[in-house]
Coordinates of C-alpha atoms and ligand atoms in Angstrom, one line a residue:
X1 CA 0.0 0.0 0.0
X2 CA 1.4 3.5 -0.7
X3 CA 2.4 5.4 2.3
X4 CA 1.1 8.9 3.1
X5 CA 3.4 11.5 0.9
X6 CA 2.4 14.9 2.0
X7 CA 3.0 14.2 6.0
X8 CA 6.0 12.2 5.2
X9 CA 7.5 15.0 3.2
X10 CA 6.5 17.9 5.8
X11 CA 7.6 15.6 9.0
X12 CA 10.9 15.4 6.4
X13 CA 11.0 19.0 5.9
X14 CA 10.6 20.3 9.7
X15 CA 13.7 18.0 10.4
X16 CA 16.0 20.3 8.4
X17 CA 16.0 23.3 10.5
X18 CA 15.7 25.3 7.5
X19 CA 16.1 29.0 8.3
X20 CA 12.6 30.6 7.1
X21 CA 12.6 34.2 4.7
X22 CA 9.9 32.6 3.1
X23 CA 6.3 33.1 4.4
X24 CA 4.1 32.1 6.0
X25 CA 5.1 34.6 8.8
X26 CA 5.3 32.5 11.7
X27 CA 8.8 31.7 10.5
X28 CA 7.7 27.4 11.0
X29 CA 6.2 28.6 14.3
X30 CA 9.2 30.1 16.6
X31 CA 7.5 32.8 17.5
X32 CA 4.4 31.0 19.3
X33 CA 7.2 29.4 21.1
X34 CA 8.2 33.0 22.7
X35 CA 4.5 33.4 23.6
X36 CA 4.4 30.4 26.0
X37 CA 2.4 28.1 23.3
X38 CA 5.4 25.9 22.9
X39 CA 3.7 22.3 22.6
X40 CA 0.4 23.2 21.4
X41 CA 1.2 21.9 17.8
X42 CA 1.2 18.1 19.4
X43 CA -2.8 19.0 20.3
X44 CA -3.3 20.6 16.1
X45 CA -5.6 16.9 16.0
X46 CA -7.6 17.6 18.8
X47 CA -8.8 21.0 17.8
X48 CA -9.2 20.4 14.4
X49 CA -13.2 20.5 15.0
X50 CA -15.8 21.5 12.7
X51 CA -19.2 23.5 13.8
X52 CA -19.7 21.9 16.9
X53 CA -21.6 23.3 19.7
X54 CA -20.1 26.3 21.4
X55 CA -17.9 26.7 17.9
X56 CA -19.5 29.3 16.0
X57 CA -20.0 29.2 12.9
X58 CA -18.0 31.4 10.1
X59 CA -20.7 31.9 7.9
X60 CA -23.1 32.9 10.3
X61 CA -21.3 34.3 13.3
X62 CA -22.7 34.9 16.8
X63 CA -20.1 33.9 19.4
X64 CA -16.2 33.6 19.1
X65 CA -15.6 34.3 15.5
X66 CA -18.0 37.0 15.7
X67 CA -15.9 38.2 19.0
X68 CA -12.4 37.1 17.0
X69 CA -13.4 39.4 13.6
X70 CA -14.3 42.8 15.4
X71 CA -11.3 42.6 17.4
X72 CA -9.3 42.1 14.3
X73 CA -11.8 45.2 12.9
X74 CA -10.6 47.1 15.9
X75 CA -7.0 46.6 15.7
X76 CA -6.8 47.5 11.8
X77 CA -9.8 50.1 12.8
X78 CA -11.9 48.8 9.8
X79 CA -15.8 48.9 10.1
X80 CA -15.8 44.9 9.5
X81 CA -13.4 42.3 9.5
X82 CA -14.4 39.3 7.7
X83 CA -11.9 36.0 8.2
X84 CA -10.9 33.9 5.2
X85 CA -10.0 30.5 5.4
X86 CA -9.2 30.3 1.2
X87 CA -6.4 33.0 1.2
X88 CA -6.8 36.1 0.1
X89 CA -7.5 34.7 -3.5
X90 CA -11.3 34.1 -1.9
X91 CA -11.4 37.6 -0.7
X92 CA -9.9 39.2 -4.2
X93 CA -12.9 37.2 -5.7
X94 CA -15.7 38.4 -3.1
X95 CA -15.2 42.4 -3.4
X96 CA -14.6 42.2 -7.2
X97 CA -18.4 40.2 -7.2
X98 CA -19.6 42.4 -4.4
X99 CA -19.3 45.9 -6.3
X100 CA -19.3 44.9 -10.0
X101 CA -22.4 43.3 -11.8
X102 CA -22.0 40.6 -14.6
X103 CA -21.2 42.9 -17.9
X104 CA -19.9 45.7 -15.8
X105 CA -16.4 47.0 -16.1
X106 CA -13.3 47.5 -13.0
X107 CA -10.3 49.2 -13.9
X108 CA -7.2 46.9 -12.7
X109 CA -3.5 47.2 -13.0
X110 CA -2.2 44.3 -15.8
X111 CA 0.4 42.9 -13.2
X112 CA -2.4 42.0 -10.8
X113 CA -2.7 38.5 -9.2
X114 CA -4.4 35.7 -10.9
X115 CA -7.4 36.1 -8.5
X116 CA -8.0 39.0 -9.8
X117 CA -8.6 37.4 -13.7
X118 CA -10.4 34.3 -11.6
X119 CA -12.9 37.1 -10.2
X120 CA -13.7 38.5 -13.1
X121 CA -14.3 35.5 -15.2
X122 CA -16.5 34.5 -12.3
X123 CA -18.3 38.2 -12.1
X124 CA -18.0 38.2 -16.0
X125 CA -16.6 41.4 -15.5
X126 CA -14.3 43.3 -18.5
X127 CA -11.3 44.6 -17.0
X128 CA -9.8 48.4 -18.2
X129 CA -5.9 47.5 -17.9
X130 CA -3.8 49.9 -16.8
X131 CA 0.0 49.6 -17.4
X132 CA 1.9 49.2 -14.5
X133 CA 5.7 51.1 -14.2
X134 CA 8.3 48.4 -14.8
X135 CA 11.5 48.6 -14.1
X136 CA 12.3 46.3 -16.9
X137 CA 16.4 46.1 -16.3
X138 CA 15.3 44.0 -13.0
X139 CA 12.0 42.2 -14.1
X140 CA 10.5 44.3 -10.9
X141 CA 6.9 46.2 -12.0
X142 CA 6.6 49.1 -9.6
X143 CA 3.1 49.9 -9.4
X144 CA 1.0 52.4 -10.9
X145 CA 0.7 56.1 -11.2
X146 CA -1.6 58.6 -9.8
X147 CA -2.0 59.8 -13.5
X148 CA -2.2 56.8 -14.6
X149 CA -5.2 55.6 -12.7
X150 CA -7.3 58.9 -13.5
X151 CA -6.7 58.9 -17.1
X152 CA -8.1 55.5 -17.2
X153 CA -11.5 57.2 -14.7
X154 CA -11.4 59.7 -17.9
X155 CA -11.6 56.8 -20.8
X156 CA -13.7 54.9 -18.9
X157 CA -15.8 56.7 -16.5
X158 CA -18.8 53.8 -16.4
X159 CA -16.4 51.6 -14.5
X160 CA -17.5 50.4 -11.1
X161 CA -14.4 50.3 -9.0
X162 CA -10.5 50.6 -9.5
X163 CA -8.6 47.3 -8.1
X164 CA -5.1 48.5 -7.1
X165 CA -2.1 45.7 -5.9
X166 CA -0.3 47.4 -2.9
X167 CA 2.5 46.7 -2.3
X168 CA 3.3 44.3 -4.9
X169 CA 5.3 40.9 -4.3
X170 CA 8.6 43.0 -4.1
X171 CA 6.6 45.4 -1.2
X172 CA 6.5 48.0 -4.2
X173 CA 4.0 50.8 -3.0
X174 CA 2.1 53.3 -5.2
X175 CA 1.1 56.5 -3.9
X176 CA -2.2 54.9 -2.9
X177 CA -3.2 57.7 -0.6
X178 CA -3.3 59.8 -3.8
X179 CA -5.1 57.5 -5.9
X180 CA -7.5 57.2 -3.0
X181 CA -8.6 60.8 -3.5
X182 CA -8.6 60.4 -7.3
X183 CA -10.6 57.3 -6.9
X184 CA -13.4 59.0 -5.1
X185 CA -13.5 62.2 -6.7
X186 CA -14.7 60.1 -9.3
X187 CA -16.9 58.5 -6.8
X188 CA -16.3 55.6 -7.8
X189 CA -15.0 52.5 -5.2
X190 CA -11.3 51.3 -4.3
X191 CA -10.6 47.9 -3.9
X192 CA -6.8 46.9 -2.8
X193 CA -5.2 43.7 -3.1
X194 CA -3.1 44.2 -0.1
X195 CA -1.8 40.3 0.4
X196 CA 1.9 41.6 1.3
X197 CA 1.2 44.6 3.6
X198 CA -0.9 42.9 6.9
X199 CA 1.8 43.9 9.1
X200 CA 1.9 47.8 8.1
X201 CA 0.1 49.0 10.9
X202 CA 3.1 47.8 13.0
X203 CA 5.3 51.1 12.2
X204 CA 5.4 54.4 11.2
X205 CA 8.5 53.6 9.0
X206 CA 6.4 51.3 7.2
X207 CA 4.5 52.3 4.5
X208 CA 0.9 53.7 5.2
X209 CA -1.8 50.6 5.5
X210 CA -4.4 50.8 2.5
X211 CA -7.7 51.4 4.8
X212 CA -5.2 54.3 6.5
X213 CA -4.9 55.7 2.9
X214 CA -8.4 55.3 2.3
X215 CA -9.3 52.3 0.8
X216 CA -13.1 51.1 0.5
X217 CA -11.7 47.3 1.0
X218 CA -9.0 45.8 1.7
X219 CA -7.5 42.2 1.7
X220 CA -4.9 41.2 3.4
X221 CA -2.8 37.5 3.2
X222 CA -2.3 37.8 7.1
X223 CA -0.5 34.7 6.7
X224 CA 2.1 35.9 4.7
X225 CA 3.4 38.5 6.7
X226 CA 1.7 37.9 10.0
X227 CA 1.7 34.7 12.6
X228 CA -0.7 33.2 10.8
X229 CA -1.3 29.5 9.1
X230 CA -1.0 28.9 5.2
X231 CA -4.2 30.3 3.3
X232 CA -5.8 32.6 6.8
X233 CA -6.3 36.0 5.6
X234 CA -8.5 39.0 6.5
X235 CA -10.8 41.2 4.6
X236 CA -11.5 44.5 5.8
X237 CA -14.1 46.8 5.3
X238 CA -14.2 50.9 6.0
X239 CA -16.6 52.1 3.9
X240 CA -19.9 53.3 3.4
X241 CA -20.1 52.8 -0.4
X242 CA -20.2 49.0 0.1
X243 CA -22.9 46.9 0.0
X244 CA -22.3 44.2 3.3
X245 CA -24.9 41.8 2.3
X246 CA -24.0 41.8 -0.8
X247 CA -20.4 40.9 0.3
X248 CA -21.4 38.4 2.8
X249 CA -23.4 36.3 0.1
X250 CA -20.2 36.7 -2.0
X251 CA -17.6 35.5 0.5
X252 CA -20.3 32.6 1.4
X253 CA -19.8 31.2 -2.2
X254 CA -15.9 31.4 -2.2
X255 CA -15.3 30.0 0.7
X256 CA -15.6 26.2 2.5
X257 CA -18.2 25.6 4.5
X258 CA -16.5 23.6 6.4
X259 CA -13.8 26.3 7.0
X260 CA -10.6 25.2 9.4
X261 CA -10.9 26.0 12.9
X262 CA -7.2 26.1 13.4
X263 CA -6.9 28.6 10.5
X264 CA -9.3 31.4 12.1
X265 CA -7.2 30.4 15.7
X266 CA -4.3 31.3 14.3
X267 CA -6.0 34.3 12.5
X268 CA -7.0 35.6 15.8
X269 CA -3.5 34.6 17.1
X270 CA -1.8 36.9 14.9
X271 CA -4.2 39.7 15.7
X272 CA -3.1 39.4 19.4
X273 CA 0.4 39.0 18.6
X274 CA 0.5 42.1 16.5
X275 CA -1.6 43.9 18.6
X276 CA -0.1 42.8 22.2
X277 CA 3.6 43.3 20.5
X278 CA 3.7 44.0 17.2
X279 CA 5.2 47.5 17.4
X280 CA 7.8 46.3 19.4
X281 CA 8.8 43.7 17.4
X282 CA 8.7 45.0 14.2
X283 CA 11.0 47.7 15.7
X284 CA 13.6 45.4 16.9
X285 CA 13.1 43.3 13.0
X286 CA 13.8 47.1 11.2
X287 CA 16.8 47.5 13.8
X288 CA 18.1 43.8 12.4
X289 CA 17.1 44.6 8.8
X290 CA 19.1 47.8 9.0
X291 CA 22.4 45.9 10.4
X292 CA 22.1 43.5 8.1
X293 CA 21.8 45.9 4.9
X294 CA 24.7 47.8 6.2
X295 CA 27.2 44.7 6.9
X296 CA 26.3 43.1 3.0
X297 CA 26.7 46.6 1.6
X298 CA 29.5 47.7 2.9
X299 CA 31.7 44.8 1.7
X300 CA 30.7 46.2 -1.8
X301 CA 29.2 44.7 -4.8
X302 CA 25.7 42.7 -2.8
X303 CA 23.5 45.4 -3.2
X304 CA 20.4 45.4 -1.7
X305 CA 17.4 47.7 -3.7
X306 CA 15.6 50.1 -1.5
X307 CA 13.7 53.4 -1.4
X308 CA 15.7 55.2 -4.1
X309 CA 15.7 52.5 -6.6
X310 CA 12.0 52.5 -6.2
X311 CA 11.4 56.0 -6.2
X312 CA 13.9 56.3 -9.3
X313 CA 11.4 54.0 -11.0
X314 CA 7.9 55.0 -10.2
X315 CA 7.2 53.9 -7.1
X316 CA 6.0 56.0 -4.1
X317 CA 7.7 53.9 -1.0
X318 CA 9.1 50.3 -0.7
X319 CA 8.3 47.7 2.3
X320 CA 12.0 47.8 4.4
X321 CA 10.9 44.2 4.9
X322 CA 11.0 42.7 1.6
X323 CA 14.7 42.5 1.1
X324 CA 15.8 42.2 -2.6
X325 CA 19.0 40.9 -3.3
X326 CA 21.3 41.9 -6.4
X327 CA 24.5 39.9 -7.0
X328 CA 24.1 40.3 -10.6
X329 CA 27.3 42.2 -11.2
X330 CA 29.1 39.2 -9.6
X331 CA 27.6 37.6 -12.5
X332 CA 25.0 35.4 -9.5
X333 CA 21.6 35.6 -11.0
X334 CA 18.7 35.7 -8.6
X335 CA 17.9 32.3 -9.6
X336 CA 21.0 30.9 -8.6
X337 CA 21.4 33.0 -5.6
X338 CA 18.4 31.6 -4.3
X339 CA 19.6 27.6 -5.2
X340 CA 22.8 28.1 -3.5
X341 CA 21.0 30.1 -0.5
X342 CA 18.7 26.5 -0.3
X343 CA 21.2 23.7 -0.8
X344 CA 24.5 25.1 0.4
X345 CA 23.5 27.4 3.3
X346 CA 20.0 26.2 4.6
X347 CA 18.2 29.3 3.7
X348 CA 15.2 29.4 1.9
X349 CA 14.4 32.5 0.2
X350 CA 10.8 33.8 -0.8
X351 CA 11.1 34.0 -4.6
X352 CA 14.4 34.7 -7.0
X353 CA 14.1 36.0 -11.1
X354 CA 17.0 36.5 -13.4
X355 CA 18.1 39.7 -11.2
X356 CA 17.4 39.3 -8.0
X357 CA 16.3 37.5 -4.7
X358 CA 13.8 38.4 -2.3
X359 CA 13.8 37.4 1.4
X360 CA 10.6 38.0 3.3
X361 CA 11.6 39.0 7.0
X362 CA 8.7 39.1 9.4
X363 CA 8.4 39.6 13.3
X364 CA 9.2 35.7 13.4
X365 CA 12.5 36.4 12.4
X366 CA 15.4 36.9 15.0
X367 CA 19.0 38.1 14.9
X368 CA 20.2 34.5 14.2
X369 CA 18.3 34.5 10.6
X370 CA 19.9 37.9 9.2
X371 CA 23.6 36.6 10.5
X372 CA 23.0 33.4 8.6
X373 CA 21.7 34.8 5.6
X374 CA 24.5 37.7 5.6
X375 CA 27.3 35.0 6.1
X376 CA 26.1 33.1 3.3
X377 CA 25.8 36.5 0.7
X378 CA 29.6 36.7 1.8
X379 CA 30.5 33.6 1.4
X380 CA 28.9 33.6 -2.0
X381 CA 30.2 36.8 -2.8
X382 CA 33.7 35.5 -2.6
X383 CA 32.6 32.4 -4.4
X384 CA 32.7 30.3 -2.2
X385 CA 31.9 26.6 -3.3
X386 CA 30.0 27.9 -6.5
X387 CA 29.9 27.6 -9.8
X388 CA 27.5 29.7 -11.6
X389 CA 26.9 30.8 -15.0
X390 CA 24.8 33.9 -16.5
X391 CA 22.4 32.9 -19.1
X392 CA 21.6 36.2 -20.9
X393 CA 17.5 37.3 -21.0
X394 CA 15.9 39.5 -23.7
X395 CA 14.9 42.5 -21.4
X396 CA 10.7 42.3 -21.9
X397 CA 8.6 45.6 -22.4
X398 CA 5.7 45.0 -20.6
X399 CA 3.5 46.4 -22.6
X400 CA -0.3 46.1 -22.7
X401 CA -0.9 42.6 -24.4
X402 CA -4.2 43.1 -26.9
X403 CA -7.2 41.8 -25.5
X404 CA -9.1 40.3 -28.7
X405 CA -11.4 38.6 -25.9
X406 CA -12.3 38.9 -22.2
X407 CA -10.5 36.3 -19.7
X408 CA -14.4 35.0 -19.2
X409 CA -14.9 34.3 -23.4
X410 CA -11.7 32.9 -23.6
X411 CA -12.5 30.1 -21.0
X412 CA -15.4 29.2 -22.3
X413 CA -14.6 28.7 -26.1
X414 CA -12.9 25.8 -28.1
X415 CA -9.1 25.3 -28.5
X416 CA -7.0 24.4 -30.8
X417 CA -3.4 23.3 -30.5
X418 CA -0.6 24.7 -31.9
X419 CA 3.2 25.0 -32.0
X420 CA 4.4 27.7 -29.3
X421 CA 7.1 28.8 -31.5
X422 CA 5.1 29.3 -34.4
X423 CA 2.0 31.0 -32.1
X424 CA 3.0 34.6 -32.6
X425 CA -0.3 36.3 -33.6
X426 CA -2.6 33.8 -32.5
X427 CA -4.9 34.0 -29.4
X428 CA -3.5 32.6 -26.3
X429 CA -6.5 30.0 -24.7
X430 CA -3.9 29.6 -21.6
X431 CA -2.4 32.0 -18.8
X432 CA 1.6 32.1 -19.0
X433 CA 1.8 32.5 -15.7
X434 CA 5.8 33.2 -14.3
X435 CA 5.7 31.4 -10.7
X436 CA 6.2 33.1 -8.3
X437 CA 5.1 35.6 -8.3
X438 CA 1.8 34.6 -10.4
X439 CA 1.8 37.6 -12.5
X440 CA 0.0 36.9 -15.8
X441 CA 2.2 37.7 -18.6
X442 CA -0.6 36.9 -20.7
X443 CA -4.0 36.0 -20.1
X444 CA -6.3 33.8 -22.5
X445 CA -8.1 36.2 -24.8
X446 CA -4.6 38.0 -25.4
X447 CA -2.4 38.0 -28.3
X448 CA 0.5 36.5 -28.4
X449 CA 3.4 37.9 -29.6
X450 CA 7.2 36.9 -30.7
X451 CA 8.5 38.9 -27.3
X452 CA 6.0 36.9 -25.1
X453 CA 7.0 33.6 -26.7
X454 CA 11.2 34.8 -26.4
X455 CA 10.8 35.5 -23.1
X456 CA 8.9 33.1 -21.3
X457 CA 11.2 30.2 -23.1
X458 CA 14.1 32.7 -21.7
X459 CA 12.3 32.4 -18.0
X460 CA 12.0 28.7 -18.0
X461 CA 15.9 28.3 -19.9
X462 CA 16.6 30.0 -16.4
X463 CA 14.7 27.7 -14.3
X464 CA 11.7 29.8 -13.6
X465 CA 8.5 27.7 -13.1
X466 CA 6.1 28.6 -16.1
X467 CA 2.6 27.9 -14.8
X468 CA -0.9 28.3 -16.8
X469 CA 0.1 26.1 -19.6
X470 CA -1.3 22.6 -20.3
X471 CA 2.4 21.8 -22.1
X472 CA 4.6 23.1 -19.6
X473 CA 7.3 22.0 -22.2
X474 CA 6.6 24.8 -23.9
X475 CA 6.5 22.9 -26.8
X476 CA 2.5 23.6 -27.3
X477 CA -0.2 25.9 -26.6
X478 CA -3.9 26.2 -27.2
X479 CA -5.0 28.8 -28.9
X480 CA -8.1 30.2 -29.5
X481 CA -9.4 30.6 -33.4
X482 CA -12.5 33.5 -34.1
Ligands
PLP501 C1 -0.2 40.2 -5.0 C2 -0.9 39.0 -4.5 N1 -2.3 39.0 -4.4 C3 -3.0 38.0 -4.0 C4 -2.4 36.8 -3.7 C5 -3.2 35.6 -3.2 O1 -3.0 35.5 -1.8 P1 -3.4 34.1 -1.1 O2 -2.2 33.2 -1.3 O3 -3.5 34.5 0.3 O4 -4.6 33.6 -1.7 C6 -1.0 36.7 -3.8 C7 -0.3 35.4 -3.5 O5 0.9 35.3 -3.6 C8 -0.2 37.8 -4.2 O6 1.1 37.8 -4.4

């Protein structure tokens, strides 16, 4: 009989001691430890219970979730908190559903998450794309403009609601505070995708939290960047331009009902943790962060992209906890950065491209963690034990793919299967989906083009994980014939 894989593999996993930049943010659950809840992982079994008497009930709260959520809505001083047990993917889903009607139109940014396309081929919803600011020499897109969001209000001004990503995967922030104002001198409603910014409430020298700025909704992965389990996240609401029922009903068909107890636990775990102390901890992991940047940099040529880079490209403010790594004039990709990071140094990093590396620090991390990851950058820098090659990639332009048909069409009409190399012009039927971070490159409905096909066969030469695609080869795709 075939053994069980998955708890084999994590039991094998937790044995390695791996040091965690990677969410989720309890860093494999050391910080719980400091909060005296040192053993309770051996009783996970035992409180894995469904709707039992005296155990609320998600969809329908009255007693402790009920309690849970509007403390959560206090601490992030929203006018409802609403607990997801489906990641913030659900919640992404839910708001889009919740202000747009089938047919109706929301203006998003093209580098959103894949949730975002997933909600609007289940709201039938036609996005309005707006083009993101790139920073193409890295890979890194850097938000969108102020500008850039009202001129789209001006071409489009029947659209319901403007769905903004802040900060993005590398804790790239747009002015949002800005585009707030813009957004509702339209009147019209701002949704933000806010999966990498749960923790921003913890300092002033973080960037400013979305509701703070003046969002309508918000969505936050708290388990990314937050003591919280894989897939518990939060949506908040401070609005009065939202519809609640409507919401409600929305959430209730994206999410289980049978949703995990220990999820929302550790949901309302992480809201006492950040609230009891948050601040304090997220000014000892700046004070680490800062030590760290300084002893990598000053040894010359690690260089680790900040506030200025971003600015110089777009961007309003960058999360001081997303820590992106540039060896690249060593000739050390990101890519291979990351591997020897893994296999040679016991570090596993969030997410690596051609350029550069990203380690996610969190208030799980200690002083231990940033010494082992600078000693390992040294080492590397001096090439220790490594021998890497740079494959050259076509620089891509990101711009605007042509939508011949809306993500929803596309799904639902025949395809055909063709040569990838020979595809240029067609219409893609698939995502090519870079992964991470699970930014579309293109969506089905869009046109592919000789750059797209370079470049993602560049990617996956580099050994970046092409999702999306049936043929993961690359050898085919299906395409879409009008
Ligand atoms: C920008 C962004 N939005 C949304 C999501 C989805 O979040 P979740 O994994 O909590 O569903 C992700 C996940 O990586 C993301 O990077």
């Amino acid at each position: 009989m075939d053994q069980p894989i998955i708890l084999d593999q994590l039991l094998k996993h937790s044995k390695k001691g791996m040091v965690s930049f990677h969410v989720p943010g309890h860093k494999s659950g050391k910080i719980y430890e400091r909060f005296n809840y040192k053993n309770f992982t051996g009783q996970l079994l035992s409180m894995d219970i469904t709707e039992i008497p005296g155990a609320d009930n998600l969809h329908a709260p009255e007693e402790m979730i009920r309690e849970a959520q509007e403390r959560a809505a206090k601490f992030y001083k929203a006018d409802q908190t609403f607990f997801l047990v489906d990641g913030t993917s659900c919640g992404i889903i839910a708001m889009l559903m919740a202000v747009a009607n089938p047919g109706d139109k929301v203006i998003v940014p093209r580098d959103c998450h894949k949730s975002v396309i997933h909600g609007l081929i289940l709201g039938n919803i036609t996005p309005i794309y707006i083009q993101p600011e790139v920073w193409a020499e890295k890979g890194i897109s850097m938000g969108v403009r102020p500008e850039a969001v009202e001129k789209a209000l001006k071409e489009c001004p029947e659209a319901k609601a403007v769905l903004i990503t802040y900060p993005n995967y590398y804790g790239v922030c747009s002015d949002i505070e800005a585009i707030a104002t813009i957004i509702h001198k339209y009147d019209k409603i701002l949704l933000v995708d806010e999966a990498h910014g749960a923790h921003f409430n913890l300092s002033e020298l973080l960037p400013i939290s979305a509701l703070e700025a003046g969002a309508d909704i918000a969505v936050q992965s708290t388990h990314k960047t937050l003591p919280a389990f894989t897939q518990a996240s939060m949506l908040h609401v401070r609005s009065e331009r939202i519809d609640i029922h409507r919401l409600k009903v929305m959430l209730a068909m994206q999410q289980s009902t049978s949703p995990s107890y220990l999820l929302m636990a550790s949901l309302d775990m992480a809201r006492f943790i950040a609230e009891s102390e948050g601040k304090f901890l997220m000014n000892h992991l700046l004070g680490h962060i800062d030590a760290f940047k300084s002893q990598v940099e000053q040894s010359g040529k690690i260089k680790i992209l900040g506030k200025t880079e971003a600015e110089a490209h777009g961007a309003k403010s960058v999360d001081p906890t997303k820590i992106l790594i540039d060896m690249i004039n060593l000739g050390i990709q990101g890519t291979v950065l990351e591997e020897l990071l893994r296999t040679k140094y016991h570090i596993q990093m969030e997410l690596a491209n051609i350029n550069i590396a990203l380690a996610v620090a969190t208030i799980g991390n200690e002083r231990n963690d940033f010494d082992r990851l600078a000693h390992g950058l040294l080492n590397i820098k001096d090439g220790k034990g490594i021998a890497h090659k740079r494959i050259e990639t076509p620089l891509y332009s990101y711009q605007l793919p042509k939508m011949k048909l809306t993500p929803r069409q596309s799904i639902y009409m025949k395809k055909t299967t063709v040569d990838f190399t020979d595809s240029s012009g067609k219409i893609s039927g698939e995502y090519i989906i870079p992964y991470p971070p699970g930014i579309p490159i293109l969506c089905p409905g869009e046109e592919l083009t000789t750059e797209v096909i370079e470049y993602t066969k560049a990617l996956k030469k580099n050994g970046i994980q092409i999702i999306g695609l049936e043929d993961t080869t690359l050898q085919k795709i299906n395409i879409i014939e009008l």
